[in-house]
Short mmCIF file of C-alpha atoms and ligand atoms in Angstrom, two decimals:
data_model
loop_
_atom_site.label_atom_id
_atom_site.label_comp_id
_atom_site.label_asym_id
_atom_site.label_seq_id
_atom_site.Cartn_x
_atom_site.Cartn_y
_atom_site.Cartn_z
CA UNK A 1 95.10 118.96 104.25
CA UNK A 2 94.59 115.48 104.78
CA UNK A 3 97.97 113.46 106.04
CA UNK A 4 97.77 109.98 105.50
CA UNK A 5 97.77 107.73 108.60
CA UNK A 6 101.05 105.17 108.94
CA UNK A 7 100.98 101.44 108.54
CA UNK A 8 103.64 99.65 111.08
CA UNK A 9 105.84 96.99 110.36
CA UNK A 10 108.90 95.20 112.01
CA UNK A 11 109.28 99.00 113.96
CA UNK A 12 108.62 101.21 110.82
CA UNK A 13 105.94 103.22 110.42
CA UNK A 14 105.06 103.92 106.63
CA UNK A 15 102.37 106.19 105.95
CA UNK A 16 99.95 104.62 103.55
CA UNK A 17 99.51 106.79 100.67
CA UNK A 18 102.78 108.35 99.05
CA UNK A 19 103.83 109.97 95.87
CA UNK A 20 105.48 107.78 92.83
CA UNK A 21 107.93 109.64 90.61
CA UNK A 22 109.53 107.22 87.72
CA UNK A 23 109.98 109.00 84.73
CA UNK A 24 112.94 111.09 84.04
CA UNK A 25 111.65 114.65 83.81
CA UNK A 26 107.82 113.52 84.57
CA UNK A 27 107.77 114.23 87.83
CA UNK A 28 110.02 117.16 88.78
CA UNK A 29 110.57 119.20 92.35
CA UNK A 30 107.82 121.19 92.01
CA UNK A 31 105.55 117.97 91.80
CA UNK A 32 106.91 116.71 95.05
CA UNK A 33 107.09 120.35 96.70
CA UNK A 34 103.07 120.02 95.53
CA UNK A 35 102.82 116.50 96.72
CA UNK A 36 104.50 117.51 100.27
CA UNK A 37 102.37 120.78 100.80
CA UNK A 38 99.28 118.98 100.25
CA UNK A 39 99.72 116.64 102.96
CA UNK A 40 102.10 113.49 101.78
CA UNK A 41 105.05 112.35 103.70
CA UNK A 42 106.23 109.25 101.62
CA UNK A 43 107.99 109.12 98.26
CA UNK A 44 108.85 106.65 96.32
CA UNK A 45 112.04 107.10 93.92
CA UNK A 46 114.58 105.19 92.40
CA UNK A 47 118.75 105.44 91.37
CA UNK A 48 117.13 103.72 87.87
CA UNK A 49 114.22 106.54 87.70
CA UNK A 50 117.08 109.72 87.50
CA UNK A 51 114.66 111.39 89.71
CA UNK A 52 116.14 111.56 92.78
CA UNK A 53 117.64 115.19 92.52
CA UNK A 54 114.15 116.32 91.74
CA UNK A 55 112.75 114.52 94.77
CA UNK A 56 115.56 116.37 97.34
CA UNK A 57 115.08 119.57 95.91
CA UNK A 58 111.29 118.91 96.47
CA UNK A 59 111.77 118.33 99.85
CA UNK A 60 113.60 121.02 100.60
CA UNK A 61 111.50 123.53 99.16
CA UNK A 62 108.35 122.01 100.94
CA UNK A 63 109.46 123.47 103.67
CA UNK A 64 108.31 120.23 105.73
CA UNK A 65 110.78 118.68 108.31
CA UNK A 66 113.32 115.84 106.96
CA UNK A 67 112.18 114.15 109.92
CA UNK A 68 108.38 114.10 108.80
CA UNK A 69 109.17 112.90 105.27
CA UNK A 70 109.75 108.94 104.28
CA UNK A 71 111.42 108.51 101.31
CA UNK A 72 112.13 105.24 99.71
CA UNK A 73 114.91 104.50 97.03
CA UNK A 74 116.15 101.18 95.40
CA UNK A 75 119.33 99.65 94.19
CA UNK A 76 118.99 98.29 90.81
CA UNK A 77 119.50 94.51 89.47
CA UNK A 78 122.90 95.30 88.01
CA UNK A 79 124.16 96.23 91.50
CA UNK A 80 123.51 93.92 93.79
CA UNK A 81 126.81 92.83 94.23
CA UNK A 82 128.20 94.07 97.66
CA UNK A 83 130.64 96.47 96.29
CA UNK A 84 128.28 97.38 93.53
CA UNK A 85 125.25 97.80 96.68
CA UNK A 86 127.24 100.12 98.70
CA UNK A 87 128.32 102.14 95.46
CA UNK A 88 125.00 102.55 94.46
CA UNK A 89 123.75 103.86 98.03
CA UNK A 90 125.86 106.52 98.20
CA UNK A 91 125.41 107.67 94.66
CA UNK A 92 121.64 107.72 95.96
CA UNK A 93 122.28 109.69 99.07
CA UNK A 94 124.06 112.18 97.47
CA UNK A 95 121.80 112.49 94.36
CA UNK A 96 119.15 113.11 97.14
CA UNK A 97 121.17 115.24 98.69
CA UNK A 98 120.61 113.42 101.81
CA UNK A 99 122.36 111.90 105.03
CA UNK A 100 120.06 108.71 104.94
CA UNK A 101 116.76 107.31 103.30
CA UNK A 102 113.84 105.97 105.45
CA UNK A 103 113.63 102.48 103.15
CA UNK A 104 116.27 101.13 100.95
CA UNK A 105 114.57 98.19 98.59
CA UNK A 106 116.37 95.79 95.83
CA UNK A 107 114.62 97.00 93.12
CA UNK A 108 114.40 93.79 91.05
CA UNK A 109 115.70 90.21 91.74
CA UNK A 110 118.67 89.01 89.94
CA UNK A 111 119.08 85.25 89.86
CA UNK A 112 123.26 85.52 88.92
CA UNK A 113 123.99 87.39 92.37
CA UNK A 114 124.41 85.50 95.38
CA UNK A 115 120.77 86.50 97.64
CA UNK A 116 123.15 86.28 100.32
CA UNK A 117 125.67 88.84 99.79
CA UNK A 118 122.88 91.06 98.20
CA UNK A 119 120.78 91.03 101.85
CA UNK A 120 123.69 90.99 104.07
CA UNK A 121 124.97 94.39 101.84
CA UNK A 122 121.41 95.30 102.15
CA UNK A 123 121.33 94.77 106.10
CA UNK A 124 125.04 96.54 106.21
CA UNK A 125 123.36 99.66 104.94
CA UNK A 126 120.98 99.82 107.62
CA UNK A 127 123.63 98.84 109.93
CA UNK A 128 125.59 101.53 108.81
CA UNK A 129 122.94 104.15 109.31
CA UNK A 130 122.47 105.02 105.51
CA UNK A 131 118.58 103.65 105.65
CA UNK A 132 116.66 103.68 108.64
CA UNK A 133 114.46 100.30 107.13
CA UNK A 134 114.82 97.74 104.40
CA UNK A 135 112.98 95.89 102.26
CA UNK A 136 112.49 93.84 98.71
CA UNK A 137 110.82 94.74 95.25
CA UNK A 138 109.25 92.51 92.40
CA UNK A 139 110.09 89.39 94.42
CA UNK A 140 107.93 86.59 94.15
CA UNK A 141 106.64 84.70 97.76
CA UNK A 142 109.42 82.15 98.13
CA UNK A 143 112.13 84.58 96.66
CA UNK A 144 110.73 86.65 99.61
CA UNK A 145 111.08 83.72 101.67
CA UNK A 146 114.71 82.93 101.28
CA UNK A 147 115.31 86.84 101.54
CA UNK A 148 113.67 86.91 105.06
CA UNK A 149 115.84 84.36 105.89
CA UNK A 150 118.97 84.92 104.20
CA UNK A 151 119.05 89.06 105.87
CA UNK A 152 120.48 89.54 109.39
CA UNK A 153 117.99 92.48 109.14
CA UNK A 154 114.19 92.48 109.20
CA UNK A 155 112.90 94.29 106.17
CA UNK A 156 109.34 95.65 106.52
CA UNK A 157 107.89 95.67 103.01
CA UNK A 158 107.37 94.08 99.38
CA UNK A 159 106.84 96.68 96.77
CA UNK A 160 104.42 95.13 94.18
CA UNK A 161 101.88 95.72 91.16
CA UNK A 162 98.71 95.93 92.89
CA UNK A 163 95.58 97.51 91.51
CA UNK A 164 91.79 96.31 90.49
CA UNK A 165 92.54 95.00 87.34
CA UNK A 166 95.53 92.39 88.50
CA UNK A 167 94.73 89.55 91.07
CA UNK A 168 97.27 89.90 93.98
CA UNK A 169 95.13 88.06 96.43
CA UNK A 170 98.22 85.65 97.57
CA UNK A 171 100.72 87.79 97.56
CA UNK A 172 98.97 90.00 99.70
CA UNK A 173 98.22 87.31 102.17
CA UNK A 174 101.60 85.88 102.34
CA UNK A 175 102.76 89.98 103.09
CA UNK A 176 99.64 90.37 106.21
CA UNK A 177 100.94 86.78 107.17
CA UNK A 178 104.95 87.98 107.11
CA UNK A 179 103.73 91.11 109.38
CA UNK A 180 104.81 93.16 106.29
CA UNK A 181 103.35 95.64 104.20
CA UNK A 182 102.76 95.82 100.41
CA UNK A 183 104.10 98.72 98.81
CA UNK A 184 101.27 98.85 95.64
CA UNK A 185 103.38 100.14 92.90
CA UNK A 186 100.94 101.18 89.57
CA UNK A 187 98.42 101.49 91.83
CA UNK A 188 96.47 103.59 89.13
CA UNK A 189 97.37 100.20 86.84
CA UNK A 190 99.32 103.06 85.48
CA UNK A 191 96.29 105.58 84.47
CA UNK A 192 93.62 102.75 82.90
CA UNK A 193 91.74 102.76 85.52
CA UNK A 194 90.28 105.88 84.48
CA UNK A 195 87.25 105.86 83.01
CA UNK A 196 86.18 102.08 84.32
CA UNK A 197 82.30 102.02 84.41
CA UNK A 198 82.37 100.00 88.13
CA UNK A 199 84.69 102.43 89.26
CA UNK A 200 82.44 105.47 88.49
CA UNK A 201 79.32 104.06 89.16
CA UNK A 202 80.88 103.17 92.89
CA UNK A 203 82.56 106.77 93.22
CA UNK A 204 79.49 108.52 92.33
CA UNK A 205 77.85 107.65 95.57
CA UNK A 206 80.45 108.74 97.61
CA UNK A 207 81.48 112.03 95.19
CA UNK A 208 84.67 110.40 94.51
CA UNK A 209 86.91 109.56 90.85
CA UNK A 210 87.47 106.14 89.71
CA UNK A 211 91.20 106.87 91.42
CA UNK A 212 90.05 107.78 94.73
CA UNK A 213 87.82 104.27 94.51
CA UNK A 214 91.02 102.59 93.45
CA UNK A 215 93.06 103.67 96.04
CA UNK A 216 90.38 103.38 98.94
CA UNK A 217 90.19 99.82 97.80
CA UNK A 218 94.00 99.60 98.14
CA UNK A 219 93.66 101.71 101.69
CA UNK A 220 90.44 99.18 103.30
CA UNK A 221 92.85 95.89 102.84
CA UNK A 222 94.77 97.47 105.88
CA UNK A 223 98.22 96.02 104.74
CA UNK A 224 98.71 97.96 101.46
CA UNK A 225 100.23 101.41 101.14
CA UNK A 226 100.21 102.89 97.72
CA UNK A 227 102.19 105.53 95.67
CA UNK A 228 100.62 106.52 92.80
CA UNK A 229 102.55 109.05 90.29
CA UNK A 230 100.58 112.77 89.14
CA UNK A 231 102.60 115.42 87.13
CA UNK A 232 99.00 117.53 88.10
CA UNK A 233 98.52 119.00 91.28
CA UNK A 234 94.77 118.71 91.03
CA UNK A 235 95.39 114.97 90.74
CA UNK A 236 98.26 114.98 93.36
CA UNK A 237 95.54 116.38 96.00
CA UNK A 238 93.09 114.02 94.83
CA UNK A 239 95.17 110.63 95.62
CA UNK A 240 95.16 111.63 98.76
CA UNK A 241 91.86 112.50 99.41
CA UNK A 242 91.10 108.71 100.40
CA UNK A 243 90.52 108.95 104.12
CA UNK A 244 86.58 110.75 104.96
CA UNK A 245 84.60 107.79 102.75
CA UNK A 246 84.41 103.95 103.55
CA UNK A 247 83.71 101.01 100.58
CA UNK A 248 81.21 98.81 101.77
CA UNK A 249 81.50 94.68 101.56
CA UNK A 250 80.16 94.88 98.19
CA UNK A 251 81.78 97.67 97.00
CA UNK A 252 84.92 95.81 97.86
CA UNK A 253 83.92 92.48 96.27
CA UNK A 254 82.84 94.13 93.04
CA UNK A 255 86.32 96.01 92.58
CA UNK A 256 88.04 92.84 93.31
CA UNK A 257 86.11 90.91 90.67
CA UNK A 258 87.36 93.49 87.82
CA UNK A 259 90.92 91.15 88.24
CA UNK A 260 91.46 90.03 84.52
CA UNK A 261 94.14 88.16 82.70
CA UNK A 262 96.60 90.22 81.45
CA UNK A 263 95.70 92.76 83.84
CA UNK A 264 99.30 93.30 84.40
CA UNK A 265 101.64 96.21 83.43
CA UNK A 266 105.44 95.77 84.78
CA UNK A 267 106.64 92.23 83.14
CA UNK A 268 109.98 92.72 81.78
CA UNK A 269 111.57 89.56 80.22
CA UNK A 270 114.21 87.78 81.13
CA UNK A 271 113.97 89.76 84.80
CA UNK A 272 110.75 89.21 86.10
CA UNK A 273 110.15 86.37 88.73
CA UNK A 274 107.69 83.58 88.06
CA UNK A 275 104.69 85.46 89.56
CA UNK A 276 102.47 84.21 91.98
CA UNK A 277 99.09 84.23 90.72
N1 NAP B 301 109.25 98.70 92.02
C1 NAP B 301 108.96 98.74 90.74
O1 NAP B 301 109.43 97.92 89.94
C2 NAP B 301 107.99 99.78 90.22
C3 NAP B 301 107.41 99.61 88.95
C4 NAP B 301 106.50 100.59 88.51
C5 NAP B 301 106.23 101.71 89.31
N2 NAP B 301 106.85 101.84 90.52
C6 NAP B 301 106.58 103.02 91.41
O2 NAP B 301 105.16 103.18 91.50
C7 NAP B 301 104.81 104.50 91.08
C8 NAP B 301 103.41 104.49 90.47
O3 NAP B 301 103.32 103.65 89.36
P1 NAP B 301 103.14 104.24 87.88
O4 NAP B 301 103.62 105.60 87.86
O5 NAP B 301 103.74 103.30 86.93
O6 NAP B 301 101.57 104.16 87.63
P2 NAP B 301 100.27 104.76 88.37
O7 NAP B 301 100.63 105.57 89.53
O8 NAP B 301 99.35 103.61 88.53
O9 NAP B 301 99.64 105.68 87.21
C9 NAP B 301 100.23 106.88 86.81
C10 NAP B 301 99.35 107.44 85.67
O10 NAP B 301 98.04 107.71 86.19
C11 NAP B 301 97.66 109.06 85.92
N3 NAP B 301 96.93 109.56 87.09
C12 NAP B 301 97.44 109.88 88.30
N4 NAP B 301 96.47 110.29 89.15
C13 NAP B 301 95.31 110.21 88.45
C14 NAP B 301 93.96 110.49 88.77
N5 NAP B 301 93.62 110.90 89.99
N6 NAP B 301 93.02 110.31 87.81
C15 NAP B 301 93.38 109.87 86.58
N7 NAP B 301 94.65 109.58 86.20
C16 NAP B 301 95.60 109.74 87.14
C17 NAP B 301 98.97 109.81 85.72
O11 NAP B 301 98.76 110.88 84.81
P3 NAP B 301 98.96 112.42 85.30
O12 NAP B 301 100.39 112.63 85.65
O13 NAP B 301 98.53 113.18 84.10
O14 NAP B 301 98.06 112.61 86.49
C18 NAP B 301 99.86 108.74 85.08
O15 NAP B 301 99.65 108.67 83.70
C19 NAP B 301 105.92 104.88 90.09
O16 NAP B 301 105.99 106.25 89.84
C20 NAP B 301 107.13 104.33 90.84
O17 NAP B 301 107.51 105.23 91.88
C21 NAP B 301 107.71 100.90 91.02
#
């Protein structure tokens, strides 16, 4: 059972593969009692996803230690108001049937809320024990900037798109610069890498899928953990299977060439940041 090995930041200690779970009724508590026996200890949920419920009952039917499990949950854009914030956390905790998460993030920005009162809610949480780390979703570089600065709290991660097929070189830089780690949401570019011809023909000589080249790629850039979502439990144990083959230089240059313009998949209107590409 391979466990994925942690990636440190600002005192955390994320490990660097975990299992996604948007989509109400998609993933369920068997997937992450799956997920969990076959070696992860991260999960990645949401109050906006529904699926928190599933993801406590997962955990406790793993069987695996609360203390060996980090699990992530966000606040969403229409509550980032303090009173709003603090609301929303403990509708989260008790969905998840939990005493405290491992990371808290603001799920998207909202440009009509004070950043402010948004981190220093944010940094109250942690104060207050409800998260043990914090961090910041869909934000672009200087939106990230004015966060760090703005929270009384250090917050250890960006969650982001990042996958082959989207060019995230800067943003990735400005996180390994920030001594944070990118959280690469659709790391799967949700399910189209399958299939991809340079993915294959790489995997092949290694007896690996186009996924397992996807996410190795995301693994060998040494700042990036990933959490890609499987409803299959042949899949589920196959995400993680990342850690006894290496990419070479090539292998690595080749995967990042297959960047392409509209490459990316998460771009809501009137909510998404001005991206930094
Ligand atoms: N912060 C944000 O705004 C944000 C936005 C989007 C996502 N997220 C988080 O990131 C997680 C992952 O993103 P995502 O779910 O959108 O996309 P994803 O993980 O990139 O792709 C999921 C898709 O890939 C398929 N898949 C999984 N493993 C596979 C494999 N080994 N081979 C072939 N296909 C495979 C799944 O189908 P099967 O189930 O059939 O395997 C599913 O259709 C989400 O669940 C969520 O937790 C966060």
């Amino acid at each position: 059972m391979p466990l994925a090995p942690k990636l440190a930041a600002h005192g955390a200690q994320i490990p660097a593969i975990g299992i996604g779970t948007s989509g109400l009724g998609y993933v369920r508590a068997e997937h992450v009692a799956t997920a969990l026996k076959a070696g992860y200890r991260h999960i990645d949920t949401a109050r906006k996803y529904g699926t928190e419920p599933a993801v406590g009952d997962g955990m406790r039917a793993s069987g695996v230690p609360r203390s060996e499990i980090f699990v992530c949950t966000k606040v969403s854009h229409e509550n980032l108001h303090a009173g709003d914030f603090a609301r929303s956390v403990d509708a989260s905790l008790k969905a998840l049937g939990l005493d405290y998460v491992d990371l808290l993030l603001v799920h998207w920005p909202e440009k009509n809320t004070p950043l402010a009162e948004t981190m220093g809610a944010l940094a109250k949480a942690k104060r207050d024990g409800l998260t043990r780390y914090i961090g910041v979703a869909n934000f672009n570089i200087a939106m990230l900037d004015e966060a760090i600065a703005l929270c009384p709290e250090p917050l250890v991660t960006l969650q982001a798109e990042c996958h082959p097929y989207l060019d995230q070189s800067k943003v990735i830089a400005a996180c390994r610069a920030r001594g944070l780690i990118l959280t690469a949401y659709c790391p799967l570019a949700r399910g189209r890498i399958q299939g991809d011809a340079v993915l294959a023909e790489i995997g092949r000589r290694y007896g690996k899928t186009c996924a397992q080249v996807a996410l190795r790629w995301l693994m060998q850039q040494s700042v990036i953990a990933a959490i890609p979502r499987s409803s299959n439990a042949a899949r589920i144990a196959e995400n993680i299977d990342v850690f006894d083959f290496e990419l070479s230089d090539d292998d690595m240059r080749r995967i990042k060439a297959l960047a392409r313009p509209g490459g990316r998949t998460a771009n809501p209107a009137g909510r998404a940041p001005v991206w930094d590409v």
